[in-house]
XYZ file of C-alpha atoms in Angstrom:
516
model
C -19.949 -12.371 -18.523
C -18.624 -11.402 -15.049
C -20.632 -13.827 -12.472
C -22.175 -10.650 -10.879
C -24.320 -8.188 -12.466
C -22.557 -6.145 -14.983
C -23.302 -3.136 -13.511
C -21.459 -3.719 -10.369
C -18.472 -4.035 -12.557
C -18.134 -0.955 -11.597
C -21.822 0.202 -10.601
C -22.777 3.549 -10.952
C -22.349 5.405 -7.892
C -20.601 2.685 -6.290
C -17.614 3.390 -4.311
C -15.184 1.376 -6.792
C -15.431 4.625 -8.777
C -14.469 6.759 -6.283
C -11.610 4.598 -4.472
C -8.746 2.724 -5.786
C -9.475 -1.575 -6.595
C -7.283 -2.085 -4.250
C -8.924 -1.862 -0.741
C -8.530 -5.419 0.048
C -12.635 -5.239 1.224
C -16.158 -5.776 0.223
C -17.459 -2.432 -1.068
C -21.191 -1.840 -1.079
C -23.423 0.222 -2.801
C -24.323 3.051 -0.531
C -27.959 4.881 -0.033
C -28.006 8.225 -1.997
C -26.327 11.261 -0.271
C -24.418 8.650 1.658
C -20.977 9.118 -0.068
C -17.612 10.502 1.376
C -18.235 13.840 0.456
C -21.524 13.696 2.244
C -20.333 12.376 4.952
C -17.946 15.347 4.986
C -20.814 17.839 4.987
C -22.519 16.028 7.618
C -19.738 15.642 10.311
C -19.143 19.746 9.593
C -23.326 19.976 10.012
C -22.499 20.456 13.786
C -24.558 18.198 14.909
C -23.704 16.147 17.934
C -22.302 12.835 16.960
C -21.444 11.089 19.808
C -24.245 11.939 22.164
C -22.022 13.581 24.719
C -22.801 17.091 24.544
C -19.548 17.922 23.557
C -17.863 16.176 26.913
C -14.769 13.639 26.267
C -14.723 10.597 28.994
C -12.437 7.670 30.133
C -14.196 4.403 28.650
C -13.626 1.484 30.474
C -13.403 -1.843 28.754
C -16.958 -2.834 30.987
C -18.684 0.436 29.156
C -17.415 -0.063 25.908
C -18.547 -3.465 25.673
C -22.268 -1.931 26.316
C -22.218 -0.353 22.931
C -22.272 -3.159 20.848
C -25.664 -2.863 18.963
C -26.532 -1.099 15.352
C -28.265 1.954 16.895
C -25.711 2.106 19.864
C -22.060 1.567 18.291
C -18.759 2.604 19.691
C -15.137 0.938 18.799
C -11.780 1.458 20.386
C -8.682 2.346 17.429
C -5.462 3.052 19.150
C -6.709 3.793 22.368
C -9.638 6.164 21.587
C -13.112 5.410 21.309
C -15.180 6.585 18.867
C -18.972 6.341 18.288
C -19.543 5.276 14.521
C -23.369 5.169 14.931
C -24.007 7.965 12.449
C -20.882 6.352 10.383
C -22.547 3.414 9.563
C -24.501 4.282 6.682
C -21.996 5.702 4.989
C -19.046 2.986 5.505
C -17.922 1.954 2.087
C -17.475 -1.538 3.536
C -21.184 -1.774 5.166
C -22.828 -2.424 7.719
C -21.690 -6.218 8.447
C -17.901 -5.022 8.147
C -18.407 -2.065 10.680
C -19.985 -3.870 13.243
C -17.275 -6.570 13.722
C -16.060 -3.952 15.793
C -18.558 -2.796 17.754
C -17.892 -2.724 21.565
C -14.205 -4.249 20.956
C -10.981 -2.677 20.745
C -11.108 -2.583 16.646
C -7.948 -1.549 16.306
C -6.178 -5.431 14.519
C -9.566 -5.595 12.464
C -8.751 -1.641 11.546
C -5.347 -2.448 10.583
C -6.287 -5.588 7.939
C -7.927 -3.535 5.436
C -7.987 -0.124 6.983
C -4.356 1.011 7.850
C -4.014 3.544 5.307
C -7.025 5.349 6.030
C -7.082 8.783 8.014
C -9.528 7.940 10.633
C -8.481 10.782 13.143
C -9.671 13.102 10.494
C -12.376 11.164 9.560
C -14.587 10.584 12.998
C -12.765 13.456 14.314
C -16.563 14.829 15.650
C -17.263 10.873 16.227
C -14.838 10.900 19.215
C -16.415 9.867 22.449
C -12.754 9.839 24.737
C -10.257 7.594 25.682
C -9.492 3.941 26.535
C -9.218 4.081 30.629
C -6.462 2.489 31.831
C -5.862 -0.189 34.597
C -3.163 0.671 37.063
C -1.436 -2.654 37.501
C -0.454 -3.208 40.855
C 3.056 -2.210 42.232
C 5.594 -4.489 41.475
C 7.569 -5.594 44.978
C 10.800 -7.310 45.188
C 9.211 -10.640 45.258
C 9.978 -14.109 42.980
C 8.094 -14.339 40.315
C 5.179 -17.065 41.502
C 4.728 -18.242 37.924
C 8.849 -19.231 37.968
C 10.343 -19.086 41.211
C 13.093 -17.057 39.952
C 13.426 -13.155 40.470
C 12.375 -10.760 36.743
C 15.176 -10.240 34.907
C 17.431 -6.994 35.510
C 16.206 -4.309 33.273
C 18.993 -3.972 29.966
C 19.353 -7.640 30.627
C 20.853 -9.273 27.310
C 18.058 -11.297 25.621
C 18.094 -15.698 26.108
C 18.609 -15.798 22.115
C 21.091 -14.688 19.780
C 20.111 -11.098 18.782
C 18.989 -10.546 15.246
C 18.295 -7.119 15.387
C 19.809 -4.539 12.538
C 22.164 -2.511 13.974
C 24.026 0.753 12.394
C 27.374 2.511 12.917
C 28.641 5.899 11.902
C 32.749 6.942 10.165
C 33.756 10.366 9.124
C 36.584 12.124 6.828
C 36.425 15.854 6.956
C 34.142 16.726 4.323
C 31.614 13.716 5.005
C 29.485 11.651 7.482
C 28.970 7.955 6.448
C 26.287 5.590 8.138
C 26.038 2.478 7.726
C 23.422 -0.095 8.753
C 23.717 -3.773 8.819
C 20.414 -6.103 8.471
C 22.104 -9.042 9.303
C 20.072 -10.866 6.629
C 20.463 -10.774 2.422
C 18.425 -7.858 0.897
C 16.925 -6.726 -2.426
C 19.165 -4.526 -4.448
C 16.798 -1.949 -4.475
C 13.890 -0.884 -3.243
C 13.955 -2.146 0.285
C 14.897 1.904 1.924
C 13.751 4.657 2.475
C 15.784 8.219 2.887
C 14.321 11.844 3.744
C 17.113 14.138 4.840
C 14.986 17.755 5.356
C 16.347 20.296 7.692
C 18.919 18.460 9.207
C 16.601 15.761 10.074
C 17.363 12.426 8.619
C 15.152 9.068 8.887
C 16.032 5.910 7.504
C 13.407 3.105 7.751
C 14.541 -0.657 5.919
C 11.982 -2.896 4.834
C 13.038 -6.462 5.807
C 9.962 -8.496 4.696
C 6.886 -8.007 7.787
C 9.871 -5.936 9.568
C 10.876 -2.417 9.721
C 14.046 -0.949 11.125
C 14.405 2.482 11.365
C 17.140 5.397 12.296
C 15.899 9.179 12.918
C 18.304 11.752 13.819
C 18.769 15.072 13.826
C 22.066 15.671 12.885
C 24.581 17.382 15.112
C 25.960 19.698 11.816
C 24.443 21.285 8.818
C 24.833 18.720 5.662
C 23.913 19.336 1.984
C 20.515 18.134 0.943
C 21.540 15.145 -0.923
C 21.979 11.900 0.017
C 24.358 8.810 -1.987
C 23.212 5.056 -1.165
C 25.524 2.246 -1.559
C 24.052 -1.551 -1.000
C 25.717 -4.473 -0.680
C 22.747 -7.141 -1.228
C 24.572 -10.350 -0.302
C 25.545 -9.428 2.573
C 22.536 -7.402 4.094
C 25.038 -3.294 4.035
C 23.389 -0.073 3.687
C 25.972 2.962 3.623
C 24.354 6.324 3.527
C 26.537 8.928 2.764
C 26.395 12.721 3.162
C 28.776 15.671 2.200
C 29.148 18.416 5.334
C 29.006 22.052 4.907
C 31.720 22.522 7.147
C 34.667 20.524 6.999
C 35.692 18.861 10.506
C 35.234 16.649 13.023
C 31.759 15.737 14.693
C 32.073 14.728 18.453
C 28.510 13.181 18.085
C 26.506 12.050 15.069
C 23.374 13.813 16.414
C 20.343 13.138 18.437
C 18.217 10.512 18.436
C 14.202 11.460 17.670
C 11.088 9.326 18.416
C 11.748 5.898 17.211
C 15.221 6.053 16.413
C 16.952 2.543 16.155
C 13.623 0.577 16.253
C 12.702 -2.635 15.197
C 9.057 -3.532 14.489
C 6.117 -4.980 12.424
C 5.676 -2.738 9.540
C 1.658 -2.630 10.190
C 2.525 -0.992 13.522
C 5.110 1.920 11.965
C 2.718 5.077 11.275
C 2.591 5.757 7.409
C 5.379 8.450 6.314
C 4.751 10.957 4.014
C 6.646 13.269 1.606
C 6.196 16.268 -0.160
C 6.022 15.934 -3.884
C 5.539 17.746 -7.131
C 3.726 16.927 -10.020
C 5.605 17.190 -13.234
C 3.050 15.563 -15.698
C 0.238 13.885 -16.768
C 0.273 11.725 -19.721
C -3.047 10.160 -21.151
C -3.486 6.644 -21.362
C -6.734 7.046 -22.568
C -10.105 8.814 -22.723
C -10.259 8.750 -18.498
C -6.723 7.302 -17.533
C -3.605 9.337 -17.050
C -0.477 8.426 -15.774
C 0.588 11.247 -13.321
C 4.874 11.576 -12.884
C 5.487 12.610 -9.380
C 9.429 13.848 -8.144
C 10.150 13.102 -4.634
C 11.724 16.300 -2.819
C 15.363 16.520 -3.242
C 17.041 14.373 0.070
C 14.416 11.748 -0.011
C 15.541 8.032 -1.666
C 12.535 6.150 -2.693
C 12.554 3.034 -4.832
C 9.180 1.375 -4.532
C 9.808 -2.486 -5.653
C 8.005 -4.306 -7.907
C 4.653 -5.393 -6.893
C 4.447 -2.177 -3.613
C 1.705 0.491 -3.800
C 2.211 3.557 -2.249
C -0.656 5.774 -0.923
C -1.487 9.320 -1.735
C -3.007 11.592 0.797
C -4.280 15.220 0.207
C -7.249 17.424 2.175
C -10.170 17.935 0.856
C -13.031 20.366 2.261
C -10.971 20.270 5.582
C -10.913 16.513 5.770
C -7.609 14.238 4.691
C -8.680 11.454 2.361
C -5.879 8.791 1.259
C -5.950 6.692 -1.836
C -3.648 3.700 -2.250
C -2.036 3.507 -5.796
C 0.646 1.119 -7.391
C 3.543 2.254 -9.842
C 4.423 1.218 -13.181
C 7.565 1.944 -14.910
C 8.037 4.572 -17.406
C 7.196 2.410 -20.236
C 6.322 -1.031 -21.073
C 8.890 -2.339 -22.876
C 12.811 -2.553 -22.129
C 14.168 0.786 -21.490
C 17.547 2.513 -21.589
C 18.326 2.562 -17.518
C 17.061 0.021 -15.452
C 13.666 0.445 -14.044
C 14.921 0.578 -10.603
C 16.705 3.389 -10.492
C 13.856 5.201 -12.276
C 13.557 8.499 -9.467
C 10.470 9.494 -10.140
C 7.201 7.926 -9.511
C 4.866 6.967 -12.639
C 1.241 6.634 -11.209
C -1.665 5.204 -13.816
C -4.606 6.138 -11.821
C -8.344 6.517 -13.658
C -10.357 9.584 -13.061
C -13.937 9.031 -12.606
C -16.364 11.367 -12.799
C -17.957 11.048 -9.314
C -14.539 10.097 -7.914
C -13.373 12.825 -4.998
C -9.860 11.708 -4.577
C -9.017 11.149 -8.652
C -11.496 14.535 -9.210
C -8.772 15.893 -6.754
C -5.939 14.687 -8.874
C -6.928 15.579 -12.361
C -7.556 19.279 -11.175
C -3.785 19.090 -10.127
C -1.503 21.170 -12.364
C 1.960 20.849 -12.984
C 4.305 22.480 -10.002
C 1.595 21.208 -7.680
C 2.208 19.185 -4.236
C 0.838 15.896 -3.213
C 1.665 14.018 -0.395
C 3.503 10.266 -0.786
C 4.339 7.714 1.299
C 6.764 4.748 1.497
C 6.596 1.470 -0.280
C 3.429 -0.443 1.619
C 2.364 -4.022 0.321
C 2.938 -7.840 1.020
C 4.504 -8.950 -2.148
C 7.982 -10.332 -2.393
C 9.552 -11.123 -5.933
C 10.975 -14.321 -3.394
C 7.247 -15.625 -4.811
C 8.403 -16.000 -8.047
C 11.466 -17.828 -6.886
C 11.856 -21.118 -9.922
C 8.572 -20.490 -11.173
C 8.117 -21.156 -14.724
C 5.131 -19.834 -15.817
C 3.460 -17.064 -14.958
C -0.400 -15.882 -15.077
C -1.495 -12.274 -14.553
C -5.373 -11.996 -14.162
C -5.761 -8.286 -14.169
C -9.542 -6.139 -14.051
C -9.273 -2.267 -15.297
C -6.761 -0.655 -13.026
C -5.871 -3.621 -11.556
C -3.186 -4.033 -14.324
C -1.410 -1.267 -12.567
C 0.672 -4.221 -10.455
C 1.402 -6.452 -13.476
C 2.945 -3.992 -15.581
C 6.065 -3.979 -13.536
C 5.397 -7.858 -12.652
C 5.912 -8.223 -16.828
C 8.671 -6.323 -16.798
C 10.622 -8.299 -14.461
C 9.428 -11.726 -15.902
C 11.101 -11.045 -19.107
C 14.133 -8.933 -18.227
C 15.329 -10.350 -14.330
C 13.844 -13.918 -13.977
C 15.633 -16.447 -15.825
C 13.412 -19.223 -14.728
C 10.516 -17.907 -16.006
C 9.721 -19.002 -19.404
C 6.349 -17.818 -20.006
C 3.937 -14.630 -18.980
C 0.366 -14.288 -19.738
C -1.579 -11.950 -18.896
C -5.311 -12.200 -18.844
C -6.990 -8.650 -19.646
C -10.487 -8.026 -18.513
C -12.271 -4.810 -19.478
C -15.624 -3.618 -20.357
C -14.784 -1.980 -23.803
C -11.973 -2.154 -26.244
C -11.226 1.541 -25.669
C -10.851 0.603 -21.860
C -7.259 -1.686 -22.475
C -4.966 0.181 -20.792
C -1.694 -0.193 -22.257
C -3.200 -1.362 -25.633
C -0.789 -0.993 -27.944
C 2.234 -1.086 -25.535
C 1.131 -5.087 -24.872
C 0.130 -6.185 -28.373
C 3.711 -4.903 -29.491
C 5.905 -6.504 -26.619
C 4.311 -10.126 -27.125
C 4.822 -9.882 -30.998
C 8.516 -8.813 -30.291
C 8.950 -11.409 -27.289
C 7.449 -15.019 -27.814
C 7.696 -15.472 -24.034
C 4.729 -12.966 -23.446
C 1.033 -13.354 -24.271
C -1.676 -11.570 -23.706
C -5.469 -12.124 -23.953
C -8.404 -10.088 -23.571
C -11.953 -10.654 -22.168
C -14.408 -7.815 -22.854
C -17.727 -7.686 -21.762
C -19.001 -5.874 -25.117
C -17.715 -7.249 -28.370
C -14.643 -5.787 -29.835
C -14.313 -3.792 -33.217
C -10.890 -4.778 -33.503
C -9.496 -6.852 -31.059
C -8.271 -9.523 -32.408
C -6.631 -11.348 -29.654
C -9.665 -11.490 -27.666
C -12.879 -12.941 -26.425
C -16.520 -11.852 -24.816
C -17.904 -12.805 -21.664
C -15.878 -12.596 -18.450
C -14.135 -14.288 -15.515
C -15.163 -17.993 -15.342
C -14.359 -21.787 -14.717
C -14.152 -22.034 -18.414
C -12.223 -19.355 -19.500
C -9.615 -19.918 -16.887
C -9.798 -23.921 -17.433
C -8.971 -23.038 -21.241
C -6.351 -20.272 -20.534
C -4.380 -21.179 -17.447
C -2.630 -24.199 -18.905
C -0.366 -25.914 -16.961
C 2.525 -27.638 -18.603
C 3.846 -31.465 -17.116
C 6.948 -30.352 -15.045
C 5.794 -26.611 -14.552
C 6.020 -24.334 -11.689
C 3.220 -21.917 -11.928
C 2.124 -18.962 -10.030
C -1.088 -16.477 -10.618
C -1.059 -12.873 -9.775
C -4.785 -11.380 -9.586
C -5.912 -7.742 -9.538
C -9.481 -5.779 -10.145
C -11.967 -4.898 -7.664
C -12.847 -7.123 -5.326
C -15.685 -8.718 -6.295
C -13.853 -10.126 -8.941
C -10.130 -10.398 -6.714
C -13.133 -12.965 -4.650
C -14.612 -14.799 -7.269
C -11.289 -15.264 -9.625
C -9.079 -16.318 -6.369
C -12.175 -18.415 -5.896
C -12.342 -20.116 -9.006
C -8.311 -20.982 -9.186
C -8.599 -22.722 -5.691
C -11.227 -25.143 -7.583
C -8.665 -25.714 -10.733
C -6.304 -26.942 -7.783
C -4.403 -24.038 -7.378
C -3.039 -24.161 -3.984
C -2.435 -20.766 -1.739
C 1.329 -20.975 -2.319
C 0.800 -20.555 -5.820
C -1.775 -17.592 -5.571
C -0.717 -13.775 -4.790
C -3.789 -11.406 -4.969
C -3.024 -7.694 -4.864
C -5.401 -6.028 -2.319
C -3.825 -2.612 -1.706
């Protein structure tokens, strides 16, 4: 059996049935009446929640400092403070997590396991004011007395050699080309990002912790769609658009907030898009896998291994869910998955769950809101390894679909791929049938389940759950091999499986665990 009790697995009323796996947190059981809907109602209740009467202040860092205590709690995110007193109780995370923060500027603990989350929205009536400001003193035309030597002139050209992506713009008549150069090797696919709406066109480039991004508005009307060209090898992006009006531009447009920036991708706000839902497809009796089209001008490929997050309002409040794409099918396609335009989303509904309750009351033609490619997995990982294991819990298979995809199809080194299946019932294998049949057609694929309750007719399979044992006896590691181990579930068992691998001598450069 799991090594924690089976009904946390996931417990009844506990938040990993109302959020995705993939949080990357410890997620407590909450008190009744404590969940997100409730704490919903309660922030609507109009009662005062900061203690303020209403009044917004400037919080210096002196008086922020002072609330630092469980029945006296205020954090700093981004420059506002908020007072998450009344919040407490009803933080999936707990207690303990919350009050890391308290009477700090939270905002780097925020952004670990939090970035996705709406928290404007969320302690909206929790908001106390802002961060006051120091005025630093006036600068004089002095020497600097750290140097001896006078600041640099502003526009100065950096010491180093500048790395930086830059872009450049061509025209013929009937069409405006841009073209941006990363000055490094890129992925084929998957690494940008289009949305051309209303003449407005941003471009952000995912070059690995890095972002790059363009936003214009154009100084002409264009049509809606956009063309991509990549050359991979040598780091070229050419966008391409056709003009409504043949002729010269004079300009290519105006820049917008951000434009030509270069930055940590944990410090770009999450972009979203408009999408429509063309299907849902069961999986089984409480998974579905929901197609998605992006809105016609937007270029999306999320790679293998990226979530994305989905973000809708509910009673007045915006809650966001992150969720990871798998390809259309299991098996070997047709058309290469990459160039797959729509988004395939395998997402379980639970019955208590507000975001996935949300989602299965969607009907076809209706909009949900999408961002960008978000995650810290690089296919670079998998770079001459040999074997592969994929430990996956319930929807945490979601990542490894595409992962066994590209093991068998796109990585020659890779000779083997097992995945490792753990679910509480037969009837819970998502994917059943789709696995069973690739690894009797390919002998490089194997997969093994673990189910809590004893199969009816599950062969390939065994009862208990995620131990020393069952990953001493599974995880074999041939003389001369190159592993690497992908793990996915809820946390709990993310912890104790990562856990257990670092004692079977798995080192961290041969672990990846997915974590939203």
């Amino acid at each position: 059996m799991l090594n924690v009790p089976a009904q946390s697995f996931p417990a009844s009323g506990s938040q990993q049935r109302v959020a995705s796996s993939g949080a990357g947190r410890n997620k407590v059981v909450l008190k009744p009446g404590h969940s997100l809907m409730d704490w919903i109602r309660f922030a609507k209740s109009g009662k005062d929640l900061t203690g303020l009467r209403g009044r917004l202040i400037d919080v210096t860092p002196e008086e922020l400092e002072k609330h630092n205590r469980r029945d006296d709690c205020w954090t700093c995110i981004r420059g506002m403070v908020y007072n998450v007193t009344p919040y407490i109780d009803y933080h999936p995370g707990g207690e303990d997590e919350l009050m890391k923060a308290a009477g700090i500027d939270g905002t780097d603990l925020f952004d670990q396991v939090h970035r996705w989350v709406n928290y404007e929205s969320m302690l909206k009536e929790c908001l106390v004011g802002r961060m006051a400001l120091k005025t630093p003193a006036a600068v004089k035309g002095v020497t600097s007395p750290l140097t001896g030597f006078a600041p640099p002139a502003p526009g100065a050209p950096p010491p180093v050699k500048d790395s930086r992506p830059r872009y450049d713009w061509f025209q013929t008549d009937a069409a405006v080309h841009l073209v941006i150069y990363t000055r490094r090797k890129i992925p084929s696919s998957g690494c940008m990002t289009a949305d051309l709406k209303a003449g407005l066109l941003r471009v952000e480039v995912l070059l690995g912790k890095m972002s790059y991004m363009l936003n214009l508005s154009l100084a002409h009307e264009v049509d809606a769609n956009i063309s991509v060209n990549a050359a991979s090898s040598v780091g070229k992006i050419q966008l391409s658009v056709r003009k409504l009006t043949k002729g010269k531009w004079a300009t290519l447009g105006q820049p917008l907030e951000h434009h030509n920036t270069f930055l940590c991708k944990k410090d770009r706000a999450v972009f979203y898009r408009d999408c429509v839902l063309l299907s849902k497809t069961e999986v089984n009796y409480n998974t579905q896998v929901f197609r998605l089209q992006c809105p016609q001008g937007t270029i999306m490929h999320v790679p293998v291994g990226k979530h994305v997050y989905l973000k809708a309002c509910i009673k007045d409040t915006e809650v966001v869910r992150p969720y990871t794409p798998v390809d259309q099918r299991l098996a070997a396609g047709p058309d290469p998955p990459s160039q797959e335009p729509d988004l395939y989303l395998m997402i379980k509904v639970y019955p208590d769950g507000v975001f996935t309750q949300h989602l299965n009351s969607l009907q076809t033609g209706d909009h949900i809101s999408v961002s960008g490619p978000e995650g810290s997995f690089s296919v670079r990982l998998l770079r001459d390894v040999t074997h592969l294991f994929l430990l996956a819990a319930g929807t945490g298979f979601t990542p490894m679909a595409r992962l066994i995809r590209l093991s068998l199809q796109e990585i020659d080194t890779i000779r083997k791929t097992k995945l490792l299946f753990f679910n509480r019932r037969e009837e819970d294998i998502l994917w059943h049938k789709d696995l069973d049949e690739l690894a009797a057609e390919d002998e490089r694929f194997q997969v093994e389940y673990v189910l809590q309750e004893p199969p009816a007719l599950c062969s390939n399979s065994r009862t208990g759950g995620v131990d020393e044992a069952v990953l001493r006896e599974t995880l074999v590691r041939p003389h001369g091999s190159r592993c690497f181990v992908c793990v996915c579930g809820p946390p709990t068992f993310t912890e104790l499986t990562v856990r257990l691998l670092k004692q079977l001598d798995f080192s961290e450069e041969e672990l990846h665990a997915f974590q939203g």
